[in-house]
Coordinates of C-alpha atoms in Angstrom, one line a residue:
M1 CA -34.3 0.3 79.3
A2 CA -33.3 -2.0 76.4
K3 CA -35.1 -0.5 73.9
K4 CA -33.7 3.2 75.1
I5 CA -30.4 1.3 74.8
F6 CA -31.0 -0.2 71.3
I7 CA -32.6 3.3 70.1
G8 CA -29.2 5.6 71.3
F9 CA -26.7 2.2 69.4
V10 CA -28.9 2.9 66.1
A11 CA -28.7 6.9 66.6
L12 CA -24.9 6.6 67.5
V13 CA -24.5 4.5 64.1
L14 CA -26.5 7.0 62.1
V15 CA -24.4 10.0 63.8
A16 CA -21.1 7.6 62.9
F17 CA -22.1 7.1 59.0
V18 CA -23.4 10.9 58.9
L19 CA -20.1 11.9 60.1
L20 CA -18.0 8.9 58.0
F21 CA -19.7 10.3 54.6
Q22 CA -19.4 14.0 55.4
F23 CA -16.1 13.8 56.2
G24 CA -15.0 10.3 54.7
G25 CA -16.5 12.4 51.3
R26 CA -14.1 15.4 52.4
A27 CA -11.2 12.6 52.9
A28 CA -11.9 11.4 49.4
E29 CA -11.8 14.9 47.8
E30 CA -8.5 15.6 49.7
L31 CA -7.0 12.4 48.8
T32 CA -7.6 12.4 45.1
K33 CA -6.1 16.1 45.4
K34 CA -3.0 14.7 46.6
L35 CA -2.7 11.6 44.5
L36 CA -3.2 14.0 41.5
E37 CA -0.6 15.9 42.2
E38 CA 1.9 13.2 43.4
Q39 CA 0.7 10.5 41.1
T40 CA 3.4 8.4 39.9
A41 CA 1.6 6.3 36.9
L42 CA 2.1 8.8 34.5
Q43 CA 4.7 11.3 33.6
G44 CA 4.1 14.6 32.7
T45 CA 0.9 16.8 34.9
L46 CA -2.0 15.9 35.4
K47 CA -4.7 18.8 36.0
A48 CA -8.5 18.9 36.8
E49 CA -10.6 21.6 36.3
T50 CA -13.2 20.7 39.3
I51 CA -12.9 17.6 41.8
Q52 CA -16.1 16.8 43.7
A53 CA -16.6 14.2 46.0
N54 CA -20.1 12.6 47.3
W55 CA -20.8 10.6 50.5
S56 CA -20.0 6.9 48.8
G57 CA -16.5 7.8 48.5
D58 CA -16.7 8.0 44.4
V59 CA -14.8 11.3 43.5
V60 CA -15.7 13.3 40.3
F61 CA -13.2 15.1 38.1
K62 CA -14.1 17.5 35.6
N63 CA -12.1 18.5 32.4
V64 CA -8.6 16.6 33.1
V65 CA -5.8 17.3 30.8
W66 CA -2.9 14.9 30.7
A67 CA 0.2 17.1 29.5
G68 CA 3.6 15.0 28.6
P69 CA 7.0 15.8 29.9
D70 CA 7.4 17.8 26.9
G71 CA 4.2 20.1 27.7
K72 CA 2.0 18.1 24.8
T73 CA -1.4 17.4 25.9
L74 CA -2.0 13.5 25.4
A75 CA -5.3 13.3 27.1
E76 CA -8.3 15.6 27.3
I77 CA -11.1 14.1 29.7
P78 CA -14.3 15.7 30.0
A79 CA -15.4 13.7 32.8
A80 CA -13.3 10.9 35.2
T81 CA -15.0 9.1 38.3
V82 CA -12.5 7.3 41.1
S83 CA -13.7 5.3 43.7
V84 CA -12.1 5.4 46.9
N85 CA -12.0 3.4 50.1
L86 CA -13.2 5.8 52.4
F87 CA -12.7 4.2 55.6
D88 CA -8.8 4.0 54.2
A89 CA -8.9 7.2 53.3
L90 CA -10.6 9.0 56.4
L91 CA -8.3 7.0 58.9
K92 CA -4.7 6.2 57.6
G93 CA -4.7 9.3 54.8
G94 CA -4.6 7.2 52.0
T95 CA -2.4 6.4 49.0
G96 CA -2.8 5.1 45.7
A97 CA -3.8 1.6 46.7
S98 CA -6.7 3.7 48.4
V99 CA -8.2 3.8 44.8
G100 CA -10.9 1.3 43.2
D101 CA -11.8 1.5 40.1
V102 CA -11.4 4.7 37.7
V103 CA -13.9 5.3 35.0
I104 CA -13.1 7.7 32.4
D105 CA -16.3 8.9 29.9
K106 CA -15.6 10.1 26.2
P107 CA -12.3 11.3 26.8
R108 CA -9.9 12.2 23.6
F109 CA -6.5 10.9 23.4
F110 CA -3.5 12.4 21.2
V111 CA -0.9 9.5 20.5
A112 CA 2.1 9.3 18.5
Y113 CA 3.6 5.6 16.9
T114 CA 7.1 6.0 14.9
K115 CA 9.0 3.0 14.1
K116 CA 11.7 4.2 16.3
D117 CA 9.9 5.1 19.5
G118 CA 6.7 2.4 19.3
L119 CA 3.4 3.9 21.4
N120 CA 4.5 7.4 23.0
L121 CA 1.3 7.0 25.6
V122 CA 2.8 3.6 26.8
N123 CA 6.4 5.1 27.1
Y124 CA 5.0 7.9 29.1
I125 CA 3.5 5.1 31.6
N126 CA 5.3 4.4 34.3
F127 CA 5.1 0.5 34.6
Q128 CA 7.5 0.0 37.1
V129 CA 10.8 2.3 38.0
E130 CA 13.3 2.2 35.4
E131 CA 16.8 3.9 35.1
P132 CA 17.4 6.3 32.4
Q133 CA 18.7 4.2 29.1
P134 CA 20.4 7.4 26.9
D135 CA 20.2 4.8 23.8
N136 CA 16.4 5.6 23.5
A137 CA 14.8 9.5 24.0
L138 CA 11.9 8.7 25.4
L139 CA 13.0 6.8 28.5
T140 CA 15.8 8.9 28.9
V141 CA 12.9 11.2 31.1
K142 CA 13.8 11.2 34.5
K143 CA 11.6 8.6 36.2
A144 CA 9.3 8.8 39.2
S145 CA 11.3 7.6 42.4
T146 CA 8.2 4.8 42.8
A147 CA 5.9 3.3 40.8
T148 CA 2.5 3.8 41.1
Q149 CA -0.1 2.0 44.3
F150 CA -2.8 1.7 42.4
R151 CA -4.8 -1.7 42.3
G152 CA -8.1 -1.4 40.4
L153 CA -9.9 -1.6 37.3
M154 CA -9.6 1.4 34.8
E155 CA -12.3 1.9 32.3
I156 CA -12.5 4.2 29.5
K157 CA -15.8 4.7 27.7
D158 CA -16.6 6.0 24.3
A159 CA -13.4 7.2 23.6
K160 CA -11.9 9.2 21.0
V161 CA -8.1 8.5 19.7
N162 CA -6.3 11.1 17.6
L163 CA -3.0 8.8 16.3
L164 CA -0.2 10.2 14.3
L165 CA 1.3 7.0 12.6
E166 CA 4.6 7.9 11.4
G167 CA 3.7 11.7 11.3
K168 CA 0.0 10.9 9.2
P169 CA -3.3 11.5 10.9
L170 CA -5.4 8.2 12.0
D171 CA -8.7 8.7 13.7
F172 CA -10.9 6.6 15.5
D173 CA -14.1 7.1 17.7
K174 CA -16.0 4.6 19.8
V175 CA -13.1 3.1 21.5
Q176 CA -13.6 1.0 24.8
F177 CA -10.9 0.2 27.3
Q178 CA -10.0 -1.6 30.2
G179 CA -7.0 -2.2 32.3
N180 CA -6.3 -4.6 34.9
F181 CA -3.9 -3.4 37.7
K182 CA -4.8 -6.0 40.2
Q183 CA -1.6 -8.1 39.7
Y184 CA 1.0 -4.9 39.3
P185 CA 3.6 -5.2 37.7
K186 CA 1.3 -7.4 35.7
I187 CA -0.9 -5.3 33.5
K188 CA -4.0 -6.2 31.3
Y189 CA -5.4 -4.1 28.9
G190 CA -8.3 -4.8 26.9
L191 CA -9.0 -2.5 23.8
R192 CA -12.4 -2.4 22.1
V193 CA -12.6 -0.3 18.9
K194 CA -15.4 0.1 16.8
D195 CA -15.9 1.8 13.6
G196 CA -18.8 1.4 11.1
K197 CA -18.6 -2.0 10.2
S198 CA -14.8 -2.3 11.5
D199 CA -14.2 -4.1 14.5
I200 CA -10.5 -3.7 16.1
I201 CA -9.9 -6.0 19.1
A202 CA -6.3 -6.2 21.2
D203 CA -5.1 -8.2 24.3
I204 CA -2.1 -6.0 26.0
Q205 CA 0.1 -7.4 28.5
N206 CA 2.8 -5.0 30.7
D207 CA 4.9 -7.1 32.9
A208 CA 8.5 -6.5 34.1
G209 CA 9.4 -3.8 31.5
T210 CA 7.9 -6.1 28.5
T211 CA 4.5 -5.0 26.6
A212 CA 3.2 -7.3 24.6
V213 CA 0.0 -6.6 22.1
V214 CA -1.9 -8.9 20.2
A215 CA -4.7 -7.6 18.0
E216 CA -7.1 -8.4 15.2
V217 CA -8.7 -6.1 12.9
K218 CA -11.8 -7.2 11.0
K219 CA -13.8 -5.3 7.8
M220 CA -11.5 -2.6 7.7
P221 CA -12.1 -0.1 4.7
L222 CA -8.5 0.9 3.2
Q223 CA -10.0 4.4 3.1
N224 CA -9.7 4.6 7.0
I225 CA -5.6 4.3 6.6
L226 CA -5.2 5.8 2.8
N227 CA -3.8 8.9 4.8
V228 CA -1.3 7.1 6.8
L229 CA -0.2 5.2 3.7
P230 CA 3.2 6.6 2.0
Q231 CA 2.6 8.5 -1.5
A232 CA 3.8 6.5 -3.7
A233 CA 4.4 7.2 -7.4
D234 CA 2.7 5.6 -10.2
V235 CA 0.6 4.2 -7.4
V236 CA -3.3 5.3 -6.7
L237 CA -5.2 3.4 -4.2
T238 CA -9.0 4.8 -4.0
E239 CA -10.9 1.3 -2.5
G240 CA -10.2 -1.9 -1.0
N241 CA -10.7 -3.7 2.2
L242 CA -8.9 -5.3 4.9
P243 CA -11.1 -8.1 6.0
D244 CA -8.4 -9.9 8.1
V245 CA -5.8 -8.9 9.8
K246 CA -3.9 -10.2 12.7
I247 CA -1.4 -8.0 14.8
R248 CA 1.3 -8.8 17.4
A249 CA 3.6 -6.4 18.8
D250 CA 6.4 -6.5 21.7
K251 CA 8.3 -4.5 23.3
A252 CA 11.7 -5.8 25.7
A253 CA 14.5 -3.4 26.2
G254 CA 13.2 -0.4 24.6
K255 CA 12.7 -2.0 21.5
W256 CA 9.4 -2.7 19.8
T257 CA 9.2 -5.8 17.4
L258 CA 5.7 -5.8 15.2
N259 CA 4.3 -8.9 12.9
I260 CA 1.2 -8.4 11.2
D261 CA -0.6 -11.0 9.0
G262 CA -3.9 -10.1 6.7
T263 CA -6.2 -10.0 3.7
I264 CA -6.9 -7.5 1.3
D265 CA -9.5 -7.4 -1.3
G266 CA -11.7 -4.9 -3.2
L267 CA -8.9 -3.0 -4.8
K268 CA -9.2 -0.2 -7.1
G269 CA -7.6 2.6 -8.2
S270 CA -4.6 3.1 -10.7
L271 CA -1.0 1.4 -11.8
I272 CA 1.3 3.6 -13.7
N273 CA -1.5 5.3 -15.2
Y274 CA -3.6 1.9 -16.2
P275 CA -7.2 1.6 -14.2
V276 CA -7.0 -1.4 -11.2
T277 CA -10.5 -2.7 -11.1
K278 CA -10.1 -5.4 -9.4
G279 CA -7.5 -6.8 -6.6
S280 CA -7.1 -8.8 -3.7
G281 CA -4.2 -11.0 -2.1
K282 CA -2.4 -11.5 1.1
F283 CA 0.6 -9.4 3.0
S284 CA 2.5 -9.4 6.0
A285 CA 4.6 -6.7 7.5
D286 CA 7.3 -7.0 10.3
T287 CA 10.1 -3.6 11.4
E288 CA 11.8 -3.9 8.0
A289 CA 9.3 -4.5 5.1
L290 CA 5.1 -4.3 3.7
K291 CA 5.4 -7.8 2.3
F292 CA 2.9 -9.2 -0.6
A293 CA 2.1 -12.8 -1.1
G294 CA 0.1 -12.9 -4.3
L295 CA -1.4 -9.7 -4.9
N296 CA -3.8 -10.4 -8.1
L297 CA -4.5 -7.5 -9.6
E298 CA -6.8 -6.5 -12.8
V299 CA -5.0 -3.8 -14.5
A300 CA -6.4 -2.6 -17.9
G301 CA -8.7 -5.5 -17.7
Q302 CA -5.5 -7.7 -17.8
T303 CA -4.3 -10.2 -14.7
V304 CA -0.7 -8.9 -12.9
I305 CA 0.7 -10.6 -9.8
L306 CA 3.0 -8.9 -7.3
E307 CA 5.0 -10.7 -4.8
G308 CA 7.9 -9.6 -2.5
N309 CA 8.6 -6.5 -0.1
V310 CA 8.3 -2.6 0.0
Y311 CA 11.1 -2.2 2.6
Y312 CA 10.5 0.9 5.0
A313 CA 13.0 4.2 5.0
E314 CA 16.0 3.2 7.2
K315 CA 16.6 7.0 8.0
P316 CA 14.7 10.1 8.6
G317 CA 14.0 11.9 5.1
A318 CA 15.0 8.5 3.1
K319 CA 12.3 6.6 0.9
Q320 CA 10.8 3.1 0.8
T321 CA 12.6 1.0 -1.5
Y322 CA 10.6 -2.0 -3.8
A323 CA 12.1 -5.2 -4.1
L324 CA 8.8 -6.9 -5.7
T325 CA 8.3 -9.3 -8.7
V326 CA 5.6 -8.9 -11.4
N327 CA 4.0 -11.3 -13.6
A328 CA 1.7 -10.9 -16.1
P329 CA 0.7 -14.1 -17.9
S330 CA -1.3 -13.2 -20.7
F331 CA -1.9 -9.3 -21.1
A332 CA -3.2 -8.1 -24.4
I333 CA -0.9 -5.7 -26.3
E334 CA -3.7 -3.2 -27.3
A335 CA -4.4 -2.6 -23.4
L336 CA -1.3 -0.6 -23.1
S337 CA -3.0 1.4 -26.2
P338 CA -5.9 1.0 -27.6
G339 CA -4.7 2.9 -30.8
L340 CA -1.8 -0.6 -31.0
G341 CA -4.9 -2.7 -32.0
L342 CA -3.3 -5.8 -31.6
K343 CA -5.6 -8.3 -29.8
D344 CA -2.4 -11.4 -29.4
A345 CA -1.3 -11.5 -25.4
V346 CA 2.5 -11.5 -24.1
T347 CA 3.6 -13.2 -21.2
A348 CA 5.6 -10.6 -19.3
L349 CA 7.8 -11.4 -16.2
G350 CA 9.9 -8.6 -14.3
K351 CA 11.2 -6.8 -11.3
V352 CA 9.9 -3.5 -9.5
K353 CA 12.8 -1.5 -7.9
G354 CA 13.6 1.7 -7.1
T355 CA 12.1 4.0 -4.6
I356 CA 8.3 4.8 -4.1
D357 CA 8.7 8.1 -5.1
K358 CA 11.1 6.9 -8.5
P359 CA 9.9 3.4 -9.0
E360 CA 11.2 1.2 -12.1
A361 CA 10.6 -2.1 -13.6
E362 CA 12.7 -4.4 -15.9
G363 CA 11.9 -7.8 -17.3
T364 CA 11.1 -9.9 -20.4
F365 CA 8.0 -10.7 -22.3
G366 CA 7.0 -13.0 -25.1
L367 CA 4.4 -14.1 -27.2
D368 CA 4.0 -17.4 -29.7
K369 CA 2.5 -15.1 -32.4
L370 CA 1.7 -11.9 -33.6
A371 CA -0.6 -11.0 -36.8
Y372 CA 0.4 -8.4 -38.3
D373 CA -0.9 -8.8 -41.6
P374 CA 0.5 -9.4 -44.2
L375 CA 3.3 -10.6 -41.7
Y376 CA 3.1 -13.4 -39.2
I377 CA 5.6 -13.4 -36.5
T378 CA 6.2 -16.4 -34.2
A379 CA 8.4 -16.8 -31.1
L380 CA 8.3 -13.2 -30.3
S381 CA 10.5 -12.3 -27.7
G382 CA 12.3 -8.8 -25.9
K383 CA 12.5 -6.8 -22.9
F384 CA 11.0 -4.1 -21.2
L385 CA 12.1 -1.1 -19.0
Y386 CA 9.0 0.9 -17.0
K387 CA 11.0 4.3 -15.9
D388 CA 9.5 7.8 -15.5
G389 CA 6.2 6.9 -16.8
K390 CA 7.3 5.5 -20.4
L391 CA 7.2 1.8 -21.3
N392 CA 10.3 0.8 -23.6
I393 CA 10.6 -2.0 -25.5
G394 CA 13.8 -3.3 -26.8
D395 CA 15.5 -5.7 -28.2
A396 CA 12.5 -7.9 -29.5
I397 CA 13.2 -10.4 -31.8
G398 CA 10.9 -12.3 -33.6
N399 CA 11.0 -15.1 -36.9
V400 CA 8.8 -14.3 -39.5
Y401 CA 8.9 -15.8 -43.4
A402 CA 12.4 -17.7 -42.7
G403 CA 13.8 -14.5 -41.4
Q404 CA 14.1 -12.4 -38.5
V405 CA 12.4 -9.1 -37.3
N406 CA 13.4 -6.6 -34.7
V407 CA 10.8 -4.1 -32.3
N408 CA 12.0 -1.4 -30.1
G409 CA 9.6 1.2 -29.0
Q410 CA 8.0 3.1 -26.3
V411 CA 4.9 3.6 -24.9
D412 CA 3.8 6.6 -22.8
T413 CA 1.3 5.1 -20.0
K414 CA -0.2 8.6 -19.5
T415 CA -1.5 9.6 -22.9
K416 CA -0.8 6.1 -24.5
D417 CA 0.9 7.4 -27.3
F418 CA 3.1 5.0 -28.7
K419 CA 6.1 4.8 -31.1
L420 CA 7.8 1.5 -32.2
E421 CA 10.5 0.7 -34.5
I422 CA 10.5 -2.2 -36.5
Q423 CA 13.0 -3.6 -39.0
G424 CA 12.8 -7.0 -40.8
I425 CA 15.8 -8.8 -41.9
D426 CA 16.3 -11.8 -44.4
L427 CA 12.4 -12.4 -45.1
D428 CA 11.8 -15.2 -47.6
S429 CA 9.9 -13.0 -50.1
S430 CA 8.9 -16.0 -51.9
V431 CA 6.2 -17.0 -49.2
V432 CA 5.0 -13.1 -48.7
T433 CA 4.3 -13.3 -52.6
E434 CA 3.0 -16.8 -52.9
T435 CA 6.1 -17.8 -54.8
Q436 CA 5.9 -14.8 -57.0
V437 CA 9.0 -12.8 -56.4
D438 CA 11.8 -14.8 -54.9
G439 CA 14.4 -12.8 -53.1
P440 CA 15.7 -11.6 -49.4
L441 CA 13.1 -9.3 -48.1
S442 CA 14.0 -6.3 -45.3
F443 CA 12.2 -3.2 -44.7
K444 CA 11.8 -0.7 -41.7
M445 CA 9.2 1.0 -40.8
L446 CA 8.1 3.8 -37.7
A447 CA 4.5 3.1 -36.3
I448 CA 3.2 6.1 -34.2
G449 CA -0.3 5.8 -32.9
T450 CA -2.5 7.2 -29.8
A451 CA -4.9 5.9 -27.2
D452 CA -7.6 5.9 -29.7
A453 CA -8.3 3.1 -31.8
G454 CA -7.4 3.1 -35.1
S455 CA -4.8 6.0 -35.0
A456 CA -1.8 4.0 -35.6
T457 CA -0.1 4.9 -38.6
G458 CA 3.5 3.4 -40.1
A459 CA 5.7 4.5 -43.2
G460 CA 9.1 3.3 -44.0
S461 CA 10.6 1.3 -46.9
F462 CA 11.8 -2.2 -48.3
R463 CA 14.1 -3.8 -50.5
I464 CA 13.9 -7.3 -52.1
G465 CA 17.8 -8.1 -53.2
E466 CA 18.6 -10.3 -55.8
G467 CA 16.3 -12.9 -57.0
K468 CA 13.5 -13.6 -59.8
Y469 CA 10.2 -12.6 -60.5
M470 CA 8.2 -15.9 -62.1
M471 CA 11.9 -16.9 -63.2
L472 CA 13.2 -14.2 -64.8
P473 CA 16.3 -12.4 -62.7
F474 CA 16.1 -8.9 -60.9
R475 CA 19.1 -7.1 -59.3
S476 CA 16.7 -5.5 -56.7
I477 CA 13.1 -4.3 -55.8
K478 CA 12.9 -0.8 -53.9
G479 CA 9.7 1.1 -52.5
S480 CA 7.9 2.9 -49.7
V481 CA 5.7 1.3 -47.2
T482 CA 2.7 2.7 -45.2
R483 CA 0.4 1.1 -42.9
Q484 CA -2.9 2.7 -41.9
Q485 CA -6.4 1.6 -40.8
G486 CA -4.5 -1.6 -39.8
K487 CA -3.9 -2.4 -43.8
F488 CA -0.7 -1.9 -45.4
A489 CA 0.2 0.0 -48.9
F490 CA 3.0 0.8 -51.2
S491 CA 4.4 3.2 -53.9
N492 CA 7.4 4.2 -55.5
I493 CA 8.4 0.7 -56.1
R494 CA 11.1 0.1 -58.8
I495 CA 12.5 -3.2 -60.0
A496 CA 16.6 -2.7 -60.9
T497 CA 17.7 -5.1 -63.5
A498 CA 20.6 -5.2 -66.1
V499 CA 18.7 -3.7 -68.4
G500 CA 17.6 -1.0 -66.7
S501 CA 15.0 0.0 -63.8
F502 CA 11.2 0.2 -64.4
D503 CA 7.9 0.9 -62.2
T504 CA 6.0 -1.6 -60.6
N505 CA 2.7 -2.0 -58.0
I506 CA 2.3 -4.2 -54.9
I507 CA -1.2 -5.5 -54.7
V508 CA -2.3 -6.6 -51.2
K509 CA -4.9 -9.8 -51.7
D510 CA -7.9 -10.5 -49.8
N511 CA -5.5 -13.3 -48.0
G512 CA -2.9 -10.8 -46.8
K513 CA -0.1 -12.1 -49.2
L514 CA 1.0 -9.7 -51.7
G515 CA 1.1 -9.7 -55.6
F516 CA 3.5 -7.7 -57.8
D517 CA 1.9 -5.8 -61.5
L518 CA 4.8 -5.0 -63.3
D519 CA 5.7 -3.0 -65.8
K520 CA 5.3 -4.6 -69.4
G521 CA 8.8 -2.8 -70.4
F522 CA 10.3 -5.2 -67.7
L523 CA 8.4 -8.1 -69.0
A524 CA 9.8 -7.2 -72.8
A525 CA 13.0 -6.6 -71.8
R526 CA 13.6 -9.8 -69.8
L527 CA 11.8 -11.7 -72.7
G528 CA 13.9 -10.1 -75.2
E529 CA 17.0 -11.1 -72.9
K530 CA 15.6 -14.6 -73.1

């Protein structure tokens, strides 16, 4: 008898389980359909192509589309599995609290971020009941009357994210995400992104209308984000790495704050049309500016150090602005154009200003010595201005042979063509002629050239005022001067005296000094005076 009762009990239990699984699966399916239609966690609409439930309480959604309040697609989900409490769904009708865990496979998200509005995906999630806030357009969308009742775990596997960062595309593959709603309204998220050798790890917490994001980026190639960087005139980046970047973003009272600290290395590209072969340094960023600290670049083989800020555009349509200092501790002159043929190096210090589409740089430069045979210039210093692809040199003054030399000119950074005006004032001719001639020397010369080494040529004139040649007086010596292949040549030289004018020649000696080969008529006339 007892055996029959036991068998009957087992049969009833089996029947109950069969009924539970049969009708429980249907109840779970109906519940999830209802929740899909009436969900309040996400703004906008959720639509699924098919919904299927099995006896275990798992409900599988196929081809789900989440559209935001503006009708734009935010997510496409090929498959999502929702775990439902069968007893709650069957006996009580079920609510959002009846849903246990949600697993989403291989979705694609369409996300946008702007400085003004933050991350749109976050703004479209109803973390809690909020009143419309007229000072923020995204928050004026009417919220649901009740917050989500979901208290489970949400897991997203192998997602793809198409991000519009300030309107520019940035895509990520292999995104893993987990959200913990068990302590709602405090919600915790974990984000992991693996893209080649680079990793992005982020922890996000939302509580009482605030959002905190702590993230770290490891070994990200700069090429991954080049297309979202603003296009800057005269700056081209082709390679680079972000070895370590730490990010902290917070949202409170509808506004985002941002703090980024990181390092950058392996930079390659060009700067004002000169090749950048190396580059590394530290940077930081907030909601106002990108900041560089000791960004060391190798530009045309020379060291250039940048520090300072690049301020974001304040208004739509405006451009980012520079507030940088530039320092070149030892920049070889011939690196500006091989045609200059000057291996001496200058020290330059300046400021970069203007907008990223119209940058300007101005400052000062100096060098201890400059060999420009037969001239040996010391303590040369001046000003520079870079604008519209042209590097202008002005007010450059140096010492030479007890006199002064002035240099003004321009280098085209694109073609490397150059033009320099050189003027000497009150030089001591006895030094350059080894005491053969004594008198104040002045000259003017225009030097031009191209990017080709040895292309520099110069032409001008010189004048030696009243003085003496080997103790014999003269009123002046005038002539023409040219420079080719790094050597000076003199022609059309006339010496004026009290008894007339005479021709003479100037010879450039092996030591770079000048020698006069005066006409015998001058010597005869002067000796006759004696």
